[in-house]
Short mmCIF file of C-alpha atoms and ligand atoms in Angstrom, two decimals:
data_model
loop_
_atom_site.label_atom_id
_atom_site.label_comp_id
_atom_site.label_asym_id
_atom_site.label_seq_id
_atom_site.Cartn_x
_atom_site.Cartn_y
_atom_site.Cartn_z
CA MET A 1 -40.28 35.91 44.05
CA ASP A 2 -39.60 33.20 46.61
CA PHE A 3 -37.18 30.93 44.78
CA VAL A 4 -35.51 32.98 42.07
CA SER A 5 -33.26 36.00 42.51
CA VAL A 6 -31.80 38.19 39.81
CA GLU A 7 -28.64 40.26 39.94
CA ARG A 8 -29.04 42.93 37.30
CA GLY A 9 -26.39 44.60 35.15
CA ASP A 10 -24.79 44.21 31.73
CA VAL A 11 -24.31 40.61 32.80
CA ALA A 12 -27.38 39.42 34.71
CA VAL A 13 -27.26 36.42 37.04
CA LEU A 14 -30.41 34.40 37.68
CA THR A 15 -30.11 32.14 40.73
CA ILE A 16 -32.52 29.30 41.46
CA ASP A 17 -32.61 29.10 45.24
CA ARG A 18 -34.48 26.32 46.97
CA GLN A 19 -31.51 24.81 48.69
CA GLU A 20 -33.35 22.61 51.20
CA LYS A 21 -34.62 20.62 48.19
CA LEU A 22 -31.40 20.95 46.17
CA ASN A 23 -33.14 23.61 44.04
CA ALA A 24 -35.74 21.13 42.73
CA LEU A 25 -38.32 22.69 40.42
CA ASN A 26 -41.94 22.76 41.52
CA PRO A 27 -44.48 24.66 39.39
CA GLN A 28 -43.90 27.87 41.34
CA VAL A 29 -40.14 27.73 40.76
CA VAL A 30 -40.68 27.15 37.04
CA GLU A 31 -43.16 30.06 36.86
CA GLU A 32 -40.68 32.29 38.65
CA ILE A 33 -37.84 31.34 36.27
CA GLY A 34 -40.12 32.19 33.32
CA GLN A 35 -41.19 35.47 34.88
CA ALA A 36 -37.61 36.51 35.68
CA LEU A 37 -36.44 35.64 32.16
CA LEU A 38 -39.31 37.60 30.61
CA GLU A 39 -38.38 40.65 32.66
CA LEU A 40 -34.72 40.27 31.67
CA GLU A 41 -35.60 39.95 28.00
CA ALA A 42 -37.41 43.30 28.21
CA GLU A 43 -34.50 44.92 30.08
CA GLY A 44 -31.91 43.62 27.60
CA PRO A 45 -28.71 42.76 29.48
CA ARG A 46 -25.81 41.67 27.27
CA ALA A 47 -25.85 38.13 28.69
CA VAL A 48 -27.66 36.09 31.34
CA VAL A 49 -25.95 33.54 33.60
CA VAL A 50 -28.19 30.90 35.20
CA THR A 51 -27.06 29.04 38.29
CA GLY A 52 -28.26 27.19 41.39
CA ALA A 53 -27.74 28.41 44.93
CA GLY A 54 -25.19 26.56 47.05
CA GLU A 55 -22.30 24.30 46.13
CA ARG A 56 -24.17 20.98 46.09
CA SER A 57 -26.70 21.43 43.38
CA PHE A 58 -27.50 23.35 40.23
CA VAL A 59 -31.00 21.86 40.04
CA ALA A 60 -31.74 18.28 41.21
CA GLY A 61 -34.65 17.97 38.78
CA ALA A 62 -38.34 18.58 38.85
CA ASP A 63 -39.91 18.23 42.30
CA ILE A 64 -40.80 14.54 42.50
CA SER A 65 -43.14 14.99 45.49
CA ALA A 66 -45.11 17.64 43.58
CA MET A 67 -45.24 15.50 40.43
CA ASN A 68 -46.40 12.50 42.48
CA GLU A 69 -49.66 14.42 43.15
CA MET A 70 -50.28 15.50 39.55
CA ASP A 71 -52.96 14.15 37.21
CA PRO A 72 -52.22 14.05 33.44
CA LEU A 73 -53.63 17.51 32.78
CA GLU A 74 -51.59 19.03 35.58
CA ALA A 75 -48.53 17.20 34.25
CA LYS A 76 -49.20 18.61 30.77
CA ARG A 77 -49.51 22.11 32.20
CA PHE A 78 -46.26 21.63 34.16
CA SER A 79 -44.47 20.50 31.01
CA GLU A 80 -45.88 23.46 29.06
CA ILE A 81 -44.83 26.10 31.58
CA GLY A 82 -41.44 24.39 31.59
CA HIS A 83 -41.23 24.60 27.80
CA ALA A 84 -42.20 28.26 27.86
CA ALA A 85 -39.54 29.07 30.45
CA MET A 86 -36.84 27.09 28.60
CA ALA A 87 -37.70 28.81 25.32
CA LEU A 88 -36.80 32.07 27.05
CA LEU A 89 -33.28 30.66 27.44
CA ASP A 90 -32.47 29.34 23.98
CA ARG A 91 -34.88 31.42 21.88
CA SER A 92 -34.30 34.69 23.71
CA PRO A 93 -32.12 37.09 21.74
CA ILE A 94 -29.84 37.39 24.77
CA PRO A 95 -27.04 34.82 25.17
CA THR A 96 -27.54 32.52 28.15
CA ILE A 97 -24.86 30.63 30.08
CA ALA A 98 -25.45 27.89 32.64
CA ALA A 99 -23.00 27.82 35.55
CA VAL A 100 -23.48 24.22 36.67
CA ASN A 101 -22.47 23.63 40.27
CA GLY A 102 -23.27 20.11 41.53
CA TYR A 103 -26.34 18.13 40.51
CA ALA A 104 -27.94 18.84 37.14
CA LEU A 105 -30.41 15.98 36.99
CA GLY A 106 -33.57 15.59 34.96
CA GLY A 107 -35.19 19.02 34.79
CA GLY A 108 -31.88 20.47 36.01
CA CYS A 109 -30.08 19.06 33.01
CA GLU A 110 -32.90 20.40 30.86
CA VAL A 111 -32.34 23.92 32.21
CA ALA A 112 -28.62 23.57 31.48
CA ILE A 113 -29.10 22.35 27.89
CA ALA A 114 -31.62 25.09 27.15
CA CYS A 115 -28.83 27.60 27.75
CA ASP A 116 -26.51 28.54 24.90
CA ILE A 117 -23.29 27.66 26.77
CA ARG A 118 -22.55 25.43 29.79
CA ILE A 119 -19.69 25.87 32.27
CA ALA A 120 -19.49 22.94 34.72
CA ALA A 121 -17.71 22.71 38.04
CA GLU A 122 -15.64 19.53 38.59
CA ASN A 123 -18.29 18.24 41.00
CA ALA A 124 -21.14 18.70 38.52
CA THR A 125 -23.21 15.58 37.88
CA PHE A 126 -25.47 15.22 34.86
CA GLY A 127 -28.16 12.71 34.09
CA PHE A 128 -31.75 12.02 33.16
CA PRO A 129 -33.18 9.78 35.92
CA GLU A 130 -36.78 10.17 34.71
CA VAL A 131 -37.35 6.68 33.29
CA GLY A 132 -36.37 5.25 36.67
CA LEU A 133 -39.36 7.16 38.04
CA GLY A 134 -41.66 5.86 35.31
CA ILE A 135 -41.76 9.22 33.49
CA LEU A 136 -39.70 10.93 30.78
CA PRO A 137 -37.77 14.20 30.42
CA GLY A 138 -40.67 16.61 29.91
CA MET A 139 -38.98 19.99 29.84
CA GLY A 140 -37.31 19.71 26.46
CA GLY A 141 -34.76 16.95 27.16
CA THR A 142 -35.97 14.50 24.53
CA GLN A 143 -35.68 17.24 21.89
CA ARG A 144 -32.69 19.34 22.92
CA LEU A 145 -30.36 16.55 24.09
CA PRO A 146 -30.23 14.70 20.72
CA ARG A 147 -29.68 18.00 18.93
CA LEU A 148 -26.77 18.73 21.26
CA ILE A 149 -24.97 15.37 21.56
CA GLY A 150 -26.59 13.27 18.81
CA PRO A 151 -29.47 10.79 19.06
CA ALA A 152 -27.45 7.68 20.00
CA LEU A 153 -25.75 9.20 23.04
CA ALA A 154 -28.95 11.01 23.99
CA LYS A 155 -30.89 7.74 23.88
CA GLU A 156 -28.24 5.98 25.95
CA LEU A 157 -28.36 8.67 28.64
CA ILE A 158 -32.16 8.91 28.68
CA PHE A 159 -32.88 5.15 28.48
CA THR A 160 -30.33 4.18 31.16
CA GLY A 161 -30.85 7.15 33.48
CA ARG A 162 -27.10 6.86 34.13
CA ARG A 163 -25.38 9.76 35.87
CA ILE A 164 -22.17 11.14 34.39
CA GLY A 165 -19.53 13.48 35.80
CA ALA A 166 -18.34 16.80 34.42
CA GLU A 167 -15.36 15.42 32.46
CA LYS A 168 -17.48 12.82 30.68
CA ALA A 169 -20.08 15.53 29.99
CA ARG A 170 -17.38 17.64 28.35
CA GLU A 171 -16.10 14.69 26.34
CA ILE A 172 -19.53 14.11 24.76
CA GLY A 173 -20.19 17.79 24.14
CA LEU A 174 -22.78 18.23 26.85
CA VAL A 175 -20.74 21.00 28.46
CA ASN A 176 -18.33 23.52 27.00
CA ARG A 177 -15.80 23.64 29.84
CA VAL A 178 -14.99 22.07 33.20
CA VAL A 179 -13.57 24.34 35.90
CA PRO A 180 -12.51 23.78 39.53
CA GLN A 181 -15.24 23.33 42.13
CA GLY A 182 -16.60 26.68 43.26
CA GLU A 183 -15.49 28.44 40.06
CA ALA A 184 -18.38 27.77 37.66
CA LEU A 185 -20.17 31.02 38.38
CA ASN A 186 -16.99 33.12 38.17
CA VAL A 187 -15.99 31.58 34.86
CA ALA A 188 -19.53 31.91 33.49
CA ARG A 189 -19.44 35.60 34.43
CA GLU A 190 -16.10 35.96 32.62
CA VAL A 191 -17.48 34.33 29.47
CA ALA A 192 -20.54 36.58 29.73
CA ALA A 193 -18.29 39.65 30.11
CA GLU A 194 -16.33 38.57 27.03
CA ILE A 195 -19.61 38.38 25.08
CA ALA A 196 -20.72 41.73 26.51
CA ARG A 197 -17.70 43.49 25.01
CA ASN A 198 -18.91 42.71 21.48
CA GLY A 199 -21.55 44.41 19.39
CA PRO A 200 -24.83 43.49 21.11
CA LEU A 201 -26.89 43.46 17.92
CA ALA A 202 -24.25 41.35 16.19
CA VAL A 203 -24.36 38.82 19.04
CA ARG A 204 -28.17 38.76 18.97
CA TYR A 205 -28.36 38.19 15.24
CA ALA A 206 -25.59 35.62 15.40
CA LYS A 207 -27.54 33.71 18.06
CA ALA A 208 -30.66 33.79 15.90
CA ALA A 209 -28.66 32.56 12.90
CA VAL A 210 -27.05 29.69 14.82
CA ASN A 211 -30.47 28.74 16.23
CA ARG A 212 -31.84 28.70 12.70
CA SER A 213 -29.29 26.04 11.73
CA ALA A 214 -31.16 23.53 13.90
CA ASP A 215 -34.49 24.26 12.24
CA VAL A 216 -33.90 24.55 8.50
CA ASP A 217 -31.91 23.04 5.61
CA LEU A 218 -28.47 24.44 4.76
CA VAL A 219 -29.59 26.55 1.78
CA SER A 220 -32.36 28.27 3.78
CA GLY A 221 -29.99 28.72 6.73
CA LEU A 222 -27.38 30.38 4.52
CA GLU A 223 -30.02 32.69 3.03
CA TYR A 224 -31.04 33.67 6.55
CA GLU A 225 -27.40 34.25 7.47
CA ALA A 226 -26.88 36.54 4.45
CA ASP A 227 -29.99 38.54 5.38
CA GLN A 228 -28.88 38.95 9.00
CA PHE A 229 -25.38 39.85 7.82
CA ALA A 230 -26.80 42.54 5.52
CA LEU A 231 -29.16 43.85 8.20
CA LEU A 232 -26.25 44.50 10.54
CA PHE A 233 -24.76 46.88 7.95
CA ALA A 234 -27.70 49.17 8.69
CA THR A 235 -26.68 49.45 12.34
CA GLU A 236 -24.50 52.04 14.05
CA ASP A 237 -22.75 49.15 15.80
CA ALA A 238 -21.38 47.78 12.52
CA ARG A 239 -20.12 51.25 11.51
CA GLU A 240 -18.59 51.69 14.95
CA GLY A 241 -17.01 48.20 15.04
CA MET A 242 -15.46 48.31 11.58
CA GLY A 243 -14.68 52.04 11.83
CA ALA A 244 -12.84 51.49 15.10
CA PHE A 245 -10.71 48.79 13.49
CA VAL A 246 -9.81 51.08 10.60
CA GLU A 247 -9.05 53.96 12.99
CA LYS A 248 -7.03 51.65 15.28
CA ARG A 249 -9.15 52.31 18.40
CA LYS A 250 -11.48 50.32 20.67
CA PRO A 251 -15.12 50.26 19.57
CA GLU A 252 -17.87 51.61 21.78
CA PHE A 253 -21.10 49.84 20.95
CA GLY A 254 -24.45 51.48 21.65
CA GLY A 255 -26.63 48.57 20.61
CA ARG A 256 -28.23 50.56 17.78
N1 LIG B 301 -37.64 16.44 43.96
C1 LIG B 301 -38.03 16.65 45.22
N2 LIG B 301 -37.19 16.69 46.28
C2 LIG B 301 -35.86 16.53 46.01
C3 LIG B 301 -35.40 16.32 44.71
C4 LIG B 301 -36.34 16.29 43.64
N3 LIG B 301 -35.97 16.13 42.36
N4 LIG B 301 -34.05 16.19 44.76
C5 LIG B 301 -33.71 16.32 46.05
N5 LIG B 301 -34.79 16.54 46.81
C6 LIG B 301 -34.86 16.74 48.25
C7 LIG B 301 -34.76 15.42 49.02
O1 LIG B 301 -36.01 14.78 49.06
C8 LIG B 301 -34.31 15.95 50.36
O2 LIG B 301 -35.42 16.51 51.03
P1 LIG B 301 -35.69 16.15 52.58
O3 LIG B 301 -34.44 16.62 53.29
O4 LIG B 301 -36.90 16.93 52.92
O5 LIG B 301 -35.83 14.66 52.64
C9 LIG B 301 -33.37 17.09 50.00
O6 LIG B 301 -33.73 17.48 48.69
C10 LIG B 301 -31.91 16.70 50.00
O7 LIG B 301 -31.77 15.60 49.13
P2 LIG B 301 -31.11 14.21 49.60
O8 LIG B 301 -31.22 14.04 51.07
O9 LIG B 301 -31.69 13.13 48.74
O10 LIG B 301 -29.60 14.48 49.22
P3 LIG B 301 -28.51 13.41 48.78
O11 LIG B 301 -27.22 14.15 48.74
O12 LIG B 301 -28.60 12.19 49.61
O13 LIG B 301 -28.93 12.99 47.29
C11 LIG B 301 -29.61 13.39 45.03
C12 LIG B 301 -28.89 13.95 46.26
C13 LIG B 301 -28.81 12.24 44.45
C14 LIG B 301 -29.68 14.52 44.00
C15 LIG B 301 -31.01 12.89 45.42
O14 LIG B 301 -31.66 13.93 46.15
C16 LIG B 301 -31.88 12.54 44.25
O15 LIG B 301 -31.72 11.46 43.68
N6 LIG B 301 -32.80 13.44 43.86
C17 LIG B 301 -33.72 13.20 42.79
C18 LIG B 301 -33.02 13.37 41.45
C19 LIG B 301 -33.98 13.09 40.31
O16 LIG B 301 -34.45 11.99 40.13
N7 LIG B 301 -34.26 14.15 39.50
C20 LIG B 301 -35.11 14.01 38.35
C21 LIG B 301 -36.52 14.27 38.73
S1 LIG B 301 -37.65 13.97 37.39
C22 LIG B 301 -37.54 15.36 36.43
O17 LIG B 301 -36.70 16.20 36.61
C23 LIG B 301 -38.57 15.50 35.35
C24 LIG B 301 -38.39 16.78 34.55
C25 LIG B 301 -39.47 16.91 33.54
C26 LIG B 301 -40.67 17.71 33.99
C27 LIG B 301 -40.46 19.16 33.96
C28 LIG B 301 -41.69 19.93 33.68
C29 LIG B 301 -41.47 21.40 34.02
#
């Protein structure tokens, strides 16, 4: 892969690295992100951190020069490969954490909001500049942003194209935490390590259950939760986790 590197381990780190263009996403970069996430899903780390190379930018959006050459069918294809890659972040059973260093604009913001959790450095900048280019957020932004921060704030951000800083992003619920510049990746790794200490099947099923809350009514969501809860009682992890508590020792989860 030319633009994506993966550090493997219990906590995997996927880095988007196209620094001369502030990590802007052309079709190849998007394909590589999708490919790397597919491989990781098969390998099954306990958590995946996604970040951009360098201090200036997480991802400064989709590559505008590349999009300037696209016809509608190519644009549709670009959007679709983007959707497929983003689905591997929020629909994957593995928790995903964005470590947002610098610019997260347009498609960059869409990568960040497709992750389960966002840690932003103080210098992070968020925004959806698409309408200023005569286009719209085509990698999930019009759907995920209102689910995350509510339709009114989402519409304000998308219709104005206004950029906001990390603190404002935290205030409106766009990011979980703001940390000093240069620390986003370290803190994201720490959060990932915290997750990795828990029962991996429990975390997976919990992610699926929380995801379900966005798709179904409360009664159906609660039924799903009860089923997932019951299913975990068939796992060795649940016996180990509860048994360890009763025996006053630390659990050792095998993910079975
Ligand atoms: N596309 C292409 N090139 C970019 C992009 C981008 N989004 N962002 C930065 N670059 C390039 C610049 O052209 C420049 O290249 P070069 O040195 O060859 O001229 C290099 O990166 C460095 O950038 P700047 O010199 O502009 O750096 P500054 O510090 O002056 O400015 C900014 C940084 C403010 C981030 C500025 O580069 C900028 O405004 N970039 C564009 C931001 C933007 O509008 N992003 C949204 C794009 S639209 C989008 O994301 C649509 C997503 C939906 C489709 C997805 C389907 C998969």
